Short mmCIF file of C-alpha atoms in Angstrom, two decimals:
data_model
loop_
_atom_site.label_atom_id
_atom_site.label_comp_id
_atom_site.label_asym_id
_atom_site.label_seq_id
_atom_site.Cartn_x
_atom_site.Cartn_y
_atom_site.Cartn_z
CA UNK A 27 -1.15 -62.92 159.03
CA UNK A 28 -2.70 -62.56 155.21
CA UNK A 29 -5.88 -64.85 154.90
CA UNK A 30 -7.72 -64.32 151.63
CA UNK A 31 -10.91 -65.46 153.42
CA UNK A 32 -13.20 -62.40 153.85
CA UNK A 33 -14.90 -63.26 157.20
CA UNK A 34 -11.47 -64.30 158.77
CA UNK A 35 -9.00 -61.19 158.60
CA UNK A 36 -11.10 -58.38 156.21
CA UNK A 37 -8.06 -56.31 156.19
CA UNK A 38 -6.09 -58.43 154.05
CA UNK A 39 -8.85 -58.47 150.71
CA UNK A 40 -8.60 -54.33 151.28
CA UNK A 41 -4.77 -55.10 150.35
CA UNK A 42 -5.85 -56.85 147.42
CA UNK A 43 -5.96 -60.34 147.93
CA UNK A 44 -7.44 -62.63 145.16
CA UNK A 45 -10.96 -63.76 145.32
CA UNK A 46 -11.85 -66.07 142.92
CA UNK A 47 -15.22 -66.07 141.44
CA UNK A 48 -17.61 -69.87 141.83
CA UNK A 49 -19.03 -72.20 139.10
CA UNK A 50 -21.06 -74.32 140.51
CA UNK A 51 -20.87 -78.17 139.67
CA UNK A 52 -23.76 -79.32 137.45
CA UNK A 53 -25.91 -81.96 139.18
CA UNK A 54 -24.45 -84.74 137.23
CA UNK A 55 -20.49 -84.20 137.64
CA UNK A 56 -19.78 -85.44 140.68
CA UNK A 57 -16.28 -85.14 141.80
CA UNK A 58 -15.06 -88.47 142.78
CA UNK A 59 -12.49 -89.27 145.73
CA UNK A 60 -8.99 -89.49 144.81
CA UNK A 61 -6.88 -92.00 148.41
CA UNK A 62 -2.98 -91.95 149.13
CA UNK A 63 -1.01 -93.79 151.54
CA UNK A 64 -0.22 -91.79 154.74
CA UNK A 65 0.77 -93.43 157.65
CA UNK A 66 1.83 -96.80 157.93
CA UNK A 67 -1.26 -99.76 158.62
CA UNK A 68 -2.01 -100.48 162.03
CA UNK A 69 -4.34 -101.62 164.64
CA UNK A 70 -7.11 -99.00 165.18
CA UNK A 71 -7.28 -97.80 169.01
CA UNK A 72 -10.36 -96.15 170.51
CA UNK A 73 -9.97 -93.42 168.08
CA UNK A 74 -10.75 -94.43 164.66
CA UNK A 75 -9.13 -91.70 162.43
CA UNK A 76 -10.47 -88.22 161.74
CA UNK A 77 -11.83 -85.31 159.33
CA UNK A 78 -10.32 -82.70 158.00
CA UNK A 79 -12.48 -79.91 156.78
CA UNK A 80 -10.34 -77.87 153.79
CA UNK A 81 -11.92 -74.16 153.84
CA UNK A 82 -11.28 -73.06 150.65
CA UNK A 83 -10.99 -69.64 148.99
CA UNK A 84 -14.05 -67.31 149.60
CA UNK A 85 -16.14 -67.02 146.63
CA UNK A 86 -14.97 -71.00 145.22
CA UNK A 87 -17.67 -72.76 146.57
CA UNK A 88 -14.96 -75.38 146.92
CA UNK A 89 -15.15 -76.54 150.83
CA UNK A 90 -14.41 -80.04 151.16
CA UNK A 91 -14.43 -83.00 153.41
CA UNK A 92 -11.68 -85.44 153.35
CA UNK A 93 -10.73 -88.36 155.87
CA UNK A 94 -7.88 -90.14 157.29
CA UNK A 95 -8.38 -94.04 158.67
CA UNK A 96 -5.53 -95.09 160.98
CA UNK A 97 -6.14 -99.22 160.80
CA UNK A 98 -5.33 -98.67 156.85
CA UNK A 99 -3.26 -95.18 156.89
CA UNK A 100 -5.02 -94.48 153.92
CA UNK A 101 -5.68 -90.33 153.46
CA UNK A 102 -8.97 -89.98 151.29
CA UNK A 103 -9.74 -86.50 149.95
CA UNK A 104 -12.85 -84.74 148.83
CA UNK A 105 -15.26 -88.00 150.17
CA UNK A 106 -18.42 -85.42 150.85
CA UNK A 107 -19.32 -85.16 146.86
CA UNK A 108 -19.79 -88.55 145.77
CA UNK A 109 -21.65 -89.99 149.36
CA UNK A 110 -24.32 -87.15 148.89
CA UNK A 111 -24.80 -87.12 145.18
CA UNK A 112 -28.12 -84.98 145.29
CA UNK A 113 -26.79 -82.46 147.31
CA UNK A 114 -26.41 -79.23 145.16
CA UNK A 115 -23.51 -76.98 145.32
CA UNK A 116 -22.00 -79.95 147.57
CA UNK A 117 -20.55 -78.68 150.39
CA UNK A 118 -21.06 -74.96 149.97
CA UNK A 119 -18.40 -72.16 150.82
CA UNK A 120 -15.87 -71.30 153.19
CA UNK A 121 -15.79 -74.04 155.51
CA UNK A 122 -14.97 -72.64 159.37
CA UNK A 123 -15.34 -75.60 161.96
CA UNK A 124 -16.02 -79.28 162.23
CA UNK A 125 -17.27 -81.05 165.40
CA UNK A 126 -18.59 -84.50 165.97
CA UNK A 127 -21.74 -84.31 168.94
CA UNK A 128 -23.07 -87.87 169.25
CA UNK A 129 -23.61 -89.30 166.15
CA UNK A 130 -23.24 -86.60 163.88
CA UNK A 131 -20.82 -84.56 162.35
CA UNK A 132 -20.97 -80.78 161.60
CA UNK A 133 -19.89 -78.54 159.36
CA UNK A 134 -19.84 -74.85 159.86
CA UNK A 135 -20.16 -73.31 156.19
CA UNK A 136 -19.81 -69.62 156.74
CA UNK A 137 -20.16 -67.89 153.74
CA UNK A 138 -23.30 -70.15 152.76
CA UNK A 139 -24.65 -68.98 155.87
CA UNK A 140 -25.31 -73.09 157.03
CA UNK A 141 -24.28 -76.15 158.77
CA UNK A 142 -24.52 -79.33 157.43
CA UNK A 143 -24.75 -81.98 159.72
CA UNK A 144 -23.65 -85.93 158.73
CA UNK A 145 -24.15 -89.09 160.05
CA UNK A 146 -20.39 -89.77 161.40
CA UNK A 147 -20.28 -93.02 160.29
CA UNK A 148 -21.05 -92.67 156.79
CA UNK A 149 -20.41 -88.69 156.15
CA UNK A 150 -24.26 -88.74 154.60
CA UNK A 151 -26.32 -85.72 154.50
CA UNK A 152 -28.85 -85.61 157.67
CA UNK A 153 -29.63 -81.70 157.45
CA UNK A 154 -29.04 -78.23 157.32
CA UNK A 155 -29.42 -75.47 160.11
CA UNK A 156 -29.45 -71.85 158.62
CA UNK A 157 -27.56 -69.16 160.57
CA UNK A 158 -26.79 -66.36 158.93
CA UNK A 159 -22.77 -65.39 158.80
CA UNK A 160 -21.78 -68.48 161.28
CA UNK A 161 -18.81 -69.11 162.71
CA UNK A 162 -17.93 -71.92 165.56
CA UNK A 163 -19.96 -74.17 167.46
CA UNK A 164 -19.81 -76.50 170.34
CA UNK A 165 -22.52 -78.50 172.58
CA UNK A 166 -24.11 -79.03 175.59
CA UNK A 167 -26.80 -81.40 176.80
CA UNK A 168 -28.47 -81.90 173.63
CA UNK A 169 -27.83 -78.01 172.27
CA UNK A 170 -25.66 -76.88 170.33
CA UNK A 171 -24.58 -73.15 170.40
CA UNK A 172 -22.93 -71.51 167.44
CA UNK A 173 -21.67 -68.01 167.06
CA UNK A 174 -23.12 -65.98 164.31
CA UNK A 175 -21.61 -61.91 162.98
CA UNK A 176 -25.29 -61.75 162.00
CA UNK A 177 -24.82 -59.52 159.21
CA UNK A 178 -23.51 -59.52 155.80
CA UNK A 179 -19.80 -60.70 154.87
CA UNK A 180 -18.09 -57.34 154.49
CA UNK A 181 -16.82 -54.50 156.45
CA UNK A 182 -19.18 -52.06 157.81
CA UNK A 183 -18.33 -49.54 160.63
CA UNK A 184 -21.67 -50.00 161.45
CA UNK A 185 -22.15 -53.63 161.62
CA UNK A 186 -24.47 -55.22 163.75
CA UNK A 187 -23.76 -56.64 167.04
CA UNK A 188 -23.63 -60.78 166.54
CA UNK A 189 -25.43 -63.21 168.57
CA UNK A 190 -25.35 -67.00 169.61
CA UNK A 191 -27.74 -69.28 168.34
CA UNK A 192 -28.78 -72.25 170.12
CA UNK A 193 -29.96 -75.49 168.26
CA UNK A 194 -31.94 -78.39 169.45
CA UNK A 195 -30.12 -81.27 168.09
CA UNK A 196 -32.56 -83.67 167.82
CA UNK A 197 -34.94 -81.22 165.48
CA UNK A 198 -31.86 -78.98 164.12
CA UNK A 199 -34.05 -76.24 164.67
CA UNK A 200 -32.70 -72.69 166.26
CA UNK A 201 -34.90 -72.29 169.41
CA UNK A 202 -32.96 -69.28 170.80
CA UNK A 203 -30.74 -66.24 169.78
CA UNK A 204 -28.75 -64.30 172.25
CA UNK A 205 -27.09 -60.79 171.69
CA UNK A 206 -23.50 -60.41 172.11
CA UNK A 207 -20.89 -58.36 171.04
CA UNK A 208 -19.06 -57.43 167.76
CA UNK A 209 -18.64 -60.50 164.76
CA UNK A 210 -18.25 -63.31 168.09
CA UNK A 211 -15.56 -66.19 167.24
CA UNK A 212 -15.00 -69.14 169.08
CA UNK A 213 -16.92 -70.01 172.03
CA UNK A 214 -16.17 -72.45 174.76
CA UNK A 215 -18.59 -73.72 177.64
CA UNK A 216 -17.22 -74.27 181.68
CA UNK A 217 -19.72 -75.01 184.00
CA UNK A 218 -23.28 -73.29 182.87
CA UNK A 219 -21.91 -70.40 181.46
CA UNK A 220 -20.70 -69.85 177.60
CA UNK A 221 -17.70 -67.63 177.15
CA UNK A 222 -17.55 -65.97 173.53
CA UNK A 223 -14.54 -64.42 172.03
CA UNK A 224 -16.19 -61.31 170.50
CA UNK A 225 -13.31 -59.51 167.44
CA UNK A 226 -15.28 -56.35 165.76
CA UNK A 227 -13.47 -56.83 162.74
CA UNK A 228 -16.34 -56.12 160.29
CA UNK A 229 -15.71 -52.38 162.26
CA UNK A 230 -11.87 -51.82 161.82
CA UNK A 231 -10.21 -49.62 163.20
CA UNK A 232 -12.94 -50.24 166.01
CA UNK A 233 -12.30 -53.54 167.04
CA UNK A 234 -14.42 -55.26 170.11
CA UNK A 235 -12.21 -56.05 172.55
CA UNK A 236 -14.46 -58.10 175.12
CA UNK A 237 -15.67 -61.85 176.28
CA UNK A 238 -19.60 -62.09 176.22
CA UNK A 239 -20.42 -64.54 179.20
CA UNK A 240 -23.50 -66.50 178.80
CA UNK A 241 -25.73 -67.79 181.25
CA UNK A 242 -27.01 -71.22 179.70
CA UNK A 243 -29.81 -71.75 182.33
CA UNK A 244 -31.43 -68.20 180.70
CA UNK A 245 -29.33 -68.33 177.95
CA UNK A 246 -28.95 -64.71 178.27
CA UNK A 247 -25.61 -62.49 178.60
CA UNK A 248 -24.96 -61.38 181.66
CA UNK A 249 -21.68 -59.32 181.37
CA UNK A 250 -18.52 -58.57 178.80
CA UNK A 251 -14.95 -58.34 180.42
CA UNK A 252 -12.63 -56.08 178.27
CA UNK A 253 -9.45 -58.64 177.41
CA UNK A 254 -7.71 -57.22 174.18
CA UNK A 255 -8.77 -55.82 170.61
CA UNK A 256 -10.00 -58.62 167.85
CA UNK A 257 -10.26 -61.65 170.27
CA UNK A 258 -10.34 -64.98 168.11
CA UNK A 259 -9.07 -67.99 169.75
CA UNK A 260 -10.64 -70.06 173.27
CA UNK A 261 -9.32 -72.97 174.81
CA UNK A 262 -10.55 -74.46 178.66
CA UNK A 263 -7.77 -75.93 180.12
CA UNK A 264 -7.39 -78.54 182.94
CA UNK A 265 -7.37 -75.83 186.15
CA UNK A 266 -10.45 -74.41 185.12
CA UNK A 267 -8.99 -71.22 182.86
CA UNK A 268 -9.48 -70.45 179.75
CA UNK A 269 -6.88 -69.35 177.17
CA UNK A 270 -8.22 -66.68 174.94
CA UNK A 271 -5.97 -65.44 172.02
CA UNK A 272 -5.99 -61.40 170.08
CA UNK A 273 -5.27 -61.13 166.67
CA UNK A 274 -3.83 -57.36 167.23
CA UNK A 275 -4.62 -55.37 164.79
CA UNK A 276 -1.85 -56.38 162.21
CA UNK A 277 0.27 -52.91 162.01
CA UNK A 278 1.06 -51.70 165.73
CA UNK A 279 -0.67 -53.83 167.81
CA UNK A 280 0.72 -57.42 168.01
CA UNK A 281 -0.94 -61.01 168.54
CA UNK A 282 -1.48 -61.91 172.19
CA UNK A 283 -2.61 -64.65 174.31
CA UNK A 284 -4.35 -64.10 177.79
CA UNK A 285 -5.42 -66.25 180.09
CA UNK A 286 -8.96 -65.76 181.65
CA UNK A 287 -9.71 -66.83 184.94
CA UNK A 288 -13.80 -67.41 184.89
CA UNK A 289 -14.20 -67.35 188.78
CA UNK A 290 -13.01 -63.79 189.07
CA UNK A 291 -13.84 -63.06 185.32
CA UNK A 292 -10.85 -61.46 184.94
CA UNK A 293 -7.46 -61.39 182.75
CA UNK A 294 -4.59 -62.75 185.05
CA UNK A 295 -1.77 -63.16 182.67
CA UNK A 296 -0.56 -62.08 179.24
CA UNK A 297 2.35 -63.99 177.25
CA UNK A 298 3.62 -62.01 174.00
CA UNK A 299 2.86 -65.12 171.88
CA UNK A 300 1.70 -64.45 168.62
CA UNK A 301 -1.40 -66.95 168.09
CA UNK A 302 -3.00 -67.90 164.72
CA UNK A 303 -4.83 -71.48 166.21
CA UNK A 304 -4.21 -73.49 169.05
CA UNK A 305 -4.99 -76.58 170.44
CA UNK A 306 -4.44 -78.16 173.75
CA UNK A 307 -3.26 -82.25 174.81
CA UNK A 308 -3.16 -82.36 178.40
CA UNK A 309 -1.43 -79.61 179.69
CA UNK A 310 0.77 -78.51 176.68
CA UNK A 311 -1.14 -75.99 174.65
CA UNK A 312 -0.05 -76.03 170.84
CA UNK A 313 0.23 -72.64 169.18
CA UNK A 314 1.29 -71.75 166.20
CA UNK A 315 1.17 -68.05 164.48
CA UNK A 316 1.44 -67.07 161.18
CA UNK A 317 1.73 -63.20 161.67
CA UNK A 318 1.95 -60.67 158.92
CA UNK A 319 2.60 -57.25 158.63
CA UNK A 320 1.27 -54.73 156.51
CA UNK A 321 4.88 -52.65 157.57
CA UNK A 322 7.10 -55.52 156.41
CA UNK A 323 5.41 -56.89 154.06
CA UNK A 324 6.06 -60.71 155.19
CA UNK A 325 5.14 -63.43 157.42
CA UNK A 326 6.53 -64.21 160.88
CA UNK A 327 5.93 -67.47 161.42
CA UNK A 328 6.11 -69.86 164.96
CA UNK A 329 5.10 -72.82 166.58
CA UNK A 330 5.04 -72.69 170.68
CA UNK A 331 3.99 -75.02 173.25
CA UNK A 332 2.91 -73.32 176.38
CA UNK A 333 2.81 -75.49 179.90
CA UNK A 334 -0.77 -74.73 180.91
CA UNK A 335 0.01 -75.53 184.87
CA UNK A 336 2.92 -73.24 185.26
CA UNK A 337 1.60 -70.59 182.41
CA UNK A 338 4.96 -70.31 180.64
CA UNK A 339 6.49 -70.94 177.19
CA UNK A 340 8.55 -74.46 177.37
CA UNK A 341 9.44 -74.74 173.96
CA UNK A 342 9.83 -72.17 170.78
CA UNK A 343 9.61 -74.58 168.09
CA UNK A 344 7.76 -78.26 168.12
CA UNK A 345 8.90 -79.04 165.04
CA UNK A 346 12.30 -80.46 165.68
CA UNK A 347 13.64 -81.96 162.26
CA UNK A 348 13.68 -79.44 159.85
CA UNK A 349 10.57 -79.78 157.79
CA UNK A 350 8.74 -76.40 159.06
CA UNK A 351 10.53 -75.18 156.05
CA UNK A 352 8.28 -77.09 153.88
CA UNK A 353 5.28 -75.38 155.41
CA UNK A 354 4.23 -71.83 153.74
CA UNK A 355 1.26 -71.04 155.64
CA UNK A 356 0.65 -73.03 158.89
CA UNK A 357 -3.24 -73.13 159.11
CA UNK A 358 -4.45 -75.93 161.37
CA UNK A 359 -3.28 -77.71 164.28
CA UNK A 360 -4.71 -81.33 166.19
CA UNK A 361 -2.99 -83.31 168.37
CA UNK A 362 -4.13 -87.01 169.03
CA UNK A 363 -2.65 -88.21 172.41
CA UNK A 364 -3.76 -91.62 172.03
CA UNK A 365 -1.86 -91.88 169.06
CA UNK A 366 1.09 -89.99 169.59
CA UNK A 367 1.22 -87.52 166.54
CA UNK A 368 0.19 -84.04 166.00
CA UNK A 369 -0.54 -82.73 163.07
CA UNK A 370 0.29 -79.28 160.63
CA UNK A 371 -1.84 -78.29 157.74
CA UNK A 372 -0.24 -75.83 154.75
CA UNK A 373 -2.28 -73.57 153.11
CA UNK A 374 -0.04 -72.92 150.30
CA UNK A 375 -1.27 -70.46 148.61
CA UNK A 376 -4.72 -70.93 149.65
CA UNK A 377 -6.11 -71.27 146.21
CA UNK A 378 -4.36 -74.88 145.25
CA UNK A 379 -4.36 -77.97 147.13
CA UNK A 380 -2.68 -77.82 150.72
CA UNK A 381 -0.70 -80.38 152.57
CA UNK A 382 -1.07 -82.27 155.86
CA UNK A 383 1.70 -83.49 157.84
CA UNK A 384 1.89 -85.66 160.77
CA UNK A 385 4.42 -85.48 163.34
CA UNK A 386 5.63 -87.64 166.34
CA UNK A 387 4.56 -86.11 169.23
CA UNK A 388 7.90 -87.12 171.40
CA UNK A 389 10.57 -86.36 169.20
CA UNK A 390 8.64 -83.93 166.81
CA UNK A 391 9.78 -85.71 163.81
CA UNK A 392 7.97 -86.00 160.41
CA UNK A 393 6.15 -89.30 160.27
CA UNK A 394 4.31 -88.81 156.96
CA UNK A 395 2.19 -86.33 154.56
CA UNK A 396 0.02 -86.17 152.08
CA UNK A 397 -2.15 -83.41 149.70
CA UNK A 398 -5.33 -81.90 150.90
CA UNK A 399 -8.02 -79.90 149.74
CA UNK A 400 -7.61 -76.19 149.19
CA UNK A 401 -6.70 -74.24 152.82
CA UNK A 402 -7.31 -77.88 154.93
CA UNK A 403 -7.98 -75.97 158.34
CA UNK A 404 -10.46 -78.16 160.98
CA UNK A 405 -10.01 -81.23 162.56
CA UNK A 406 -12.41 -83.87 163.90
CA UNK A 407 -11.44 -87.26 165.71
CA UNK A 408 -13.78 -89.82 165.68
CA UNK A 409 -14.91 -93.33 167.72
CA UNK A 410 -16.91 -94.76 164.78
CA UNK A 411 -15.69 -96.38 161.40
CA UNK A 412 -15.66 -94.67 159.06
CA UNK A 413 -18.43 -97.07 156.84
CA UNK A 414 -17.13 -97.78 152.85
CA UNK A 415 -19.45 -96.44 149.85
CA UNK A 416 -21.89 -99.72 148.70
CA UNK A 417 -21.25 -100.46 144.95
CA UNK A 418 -23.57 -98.41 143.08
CA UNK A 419 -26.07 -101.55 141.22
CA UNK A 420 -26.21 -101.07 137.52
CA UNK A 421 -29.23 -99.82 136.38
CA UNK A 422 -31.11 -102.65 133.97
#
């Protein structure tokens, strides 16, 4: 898989992929947001619509928030800038995850080293929490616990070990750090402990290969299992296991998923699925894999469903009409059950704007899509209305 983005796959900007150089937006050019009809009006269920966070290209400063409301169908890009008109630099740069705790919606901004939280129901600035080289988060009981590669964004043989940081929510201020192992990805919580998908890949050819488990009641590690080399990917399924996914390390080594069983903290299957993101809805866990090789020179690209119950592939290719052909670079993945669509982001060529299609889940059939930001990547659904801008009131 070739990612421009820095902190994501480092190997691919030693092959020379583009970086493009930031300008930052002067405080009184604001952006406005540009709408477009996606799917078709309807009455809103439980689920009001959702976020998309677009990443953008390292170095751009061009992360961007964009919405979708599913009682209008209307797909409204780049809304962030003009609700939080004194905010400077806007967004910031590179963004890597988007969650909704309570209500507030977060933003993990990894190459500004920040996340900027939201009020949910108007996107509005609330504030920032500083963590230096952050990467996921998720919550617990008023915390939230976010991994962090600690150090600078570049590759180092001798980069520091990362750590989790947890957040009191209702302060936003970091209370605790806790070591773990090599530039830690995504982290998922079962029971009291916190399982962290540790990579290394700031220290190729010496990639971690381990799951940090975190007790939450000391909020201290207290063991890593060895799984596979440049772990990335965690998902908890419904029987208690969690699905953790290797990026390989893109010549010999291929993409992997494992399942984890966290009772006898051990590895008890492998599948040779190659696994970019994934996302589960119910017991069907959505993978897709955008695989490159530095031998080939190309992409392999796929898009799995794996029955979580029985642990075994059921289908090679959810996209049943065609129109994977008119995605370049796979890059995000949601599912909304209630709903009955699933959804595909295209990074293009991660420095233009992407697309997002939306797909029945049933038949896997194109429903509708629409443009994005540039590299759209992380989903967030969301219970609350979205709440329009007020008219601005001329000044006199």
């Amino acid at each position: 898989m070739r990612v421009l983005r820095i902190q994501h796959l480092l190997l691919s900007l030693l092959a020379g992929a583009t970086v493009l150089l930031s300008s930052c937006r002067k405080e009184d050019e604001i952006i406005p947001s540009t709408e477009e009809q996606g799917g078709k009006p309807e009455p809103a269920g439980p689920i009001k619509g959702f976020f998309l966070l677009n990443e953008a290209n390292m170095g751009s400063n061009k992360s961007t928030l964009d919405y979708y409301d599913y009682e209008t169908g209307k797909y409204t890009r780049n809304i962030y800038a003009e609700r939080n008109p004194g905010v400077v630099k806007e967004l910031g740069d590179v963004g890597n995850d988007l969650q909704i705790y309570g209500n507030r919606l977060y933003a993990v901004i990894n190459v500004s080293h920040l996340i900027e939280v939201m009020d949910v129901r108007t996107a509005k600035h609330i504030g920032k929490i500083s963590i230096p080289n952050c990467r996921y988060i998720t919550f617990k009981d008023g915390f939230a616990y976010v991994s962090s590669y600690a150090g600078p964004v570049q590759i180092d043989p001798n980069a520091r070990l990362g750590y989790v940081a947890k957040v009191d929510t209702a302060t936003l201020k970091v209370v605790a750090e806790c070591p773990v192992g090599y530039q830690p990805d995504e982290l998922v919580i079962h029971g009291d402990k916190l399982y962290v998908a540790n990579s290394g890949g700031y220290r190729v050819p010496n990639y971690d290969k381990t799951i940090s488990i975190i007790d939450l009641k000391t909020f201290t590690e207290e063991k890593k299992v060895d799984v596979a080399i440049n772990l990335h990917r965690l998902e908890l399924d419904n029987y208690g296991k969690i699905w953790v996914s290797s990026r390989g390390d893109y010549y010999k080594v291929p993409s992997k998923i494992f399942v984890f069983d966290p009772k006898t903290e051990k590895v008890t299957k492998t599948l040779d699925v190659s696994c970019s993101n994934m996302t589960l809805a119910g017991d069907s866990l959505f993978v897709y894999s955008t695989e490159w090789s530095y031998i080939t020179g190309a992409n392999t690209i796929s898009y799995t469903v794996i029955d979580t119950k029985s642990q075994e592939v059921i289908d090679r290719n959810f996209i049943k009409d065609g129109t994977e052909k008119d995605i370049k670079i796979p890059y995000g993945i949601a599912v909304n059950r209630e709903q009955g669509e699933f959804y595909v982001t295209d990074a293009k060529n991660y420095v233009t704007p992407g697309r997002l299609h939306c797909y029945d889940l049933k038949t896997g059939k194109r429903k509708w899509t629409v443009k994005t930001g540039d590299i759209p990547a992380h989903f967030a659904f969301t219970r609350y209305e979205l709440q329009p801008l007020k008219p601005q009131t001329p000044q006199q």
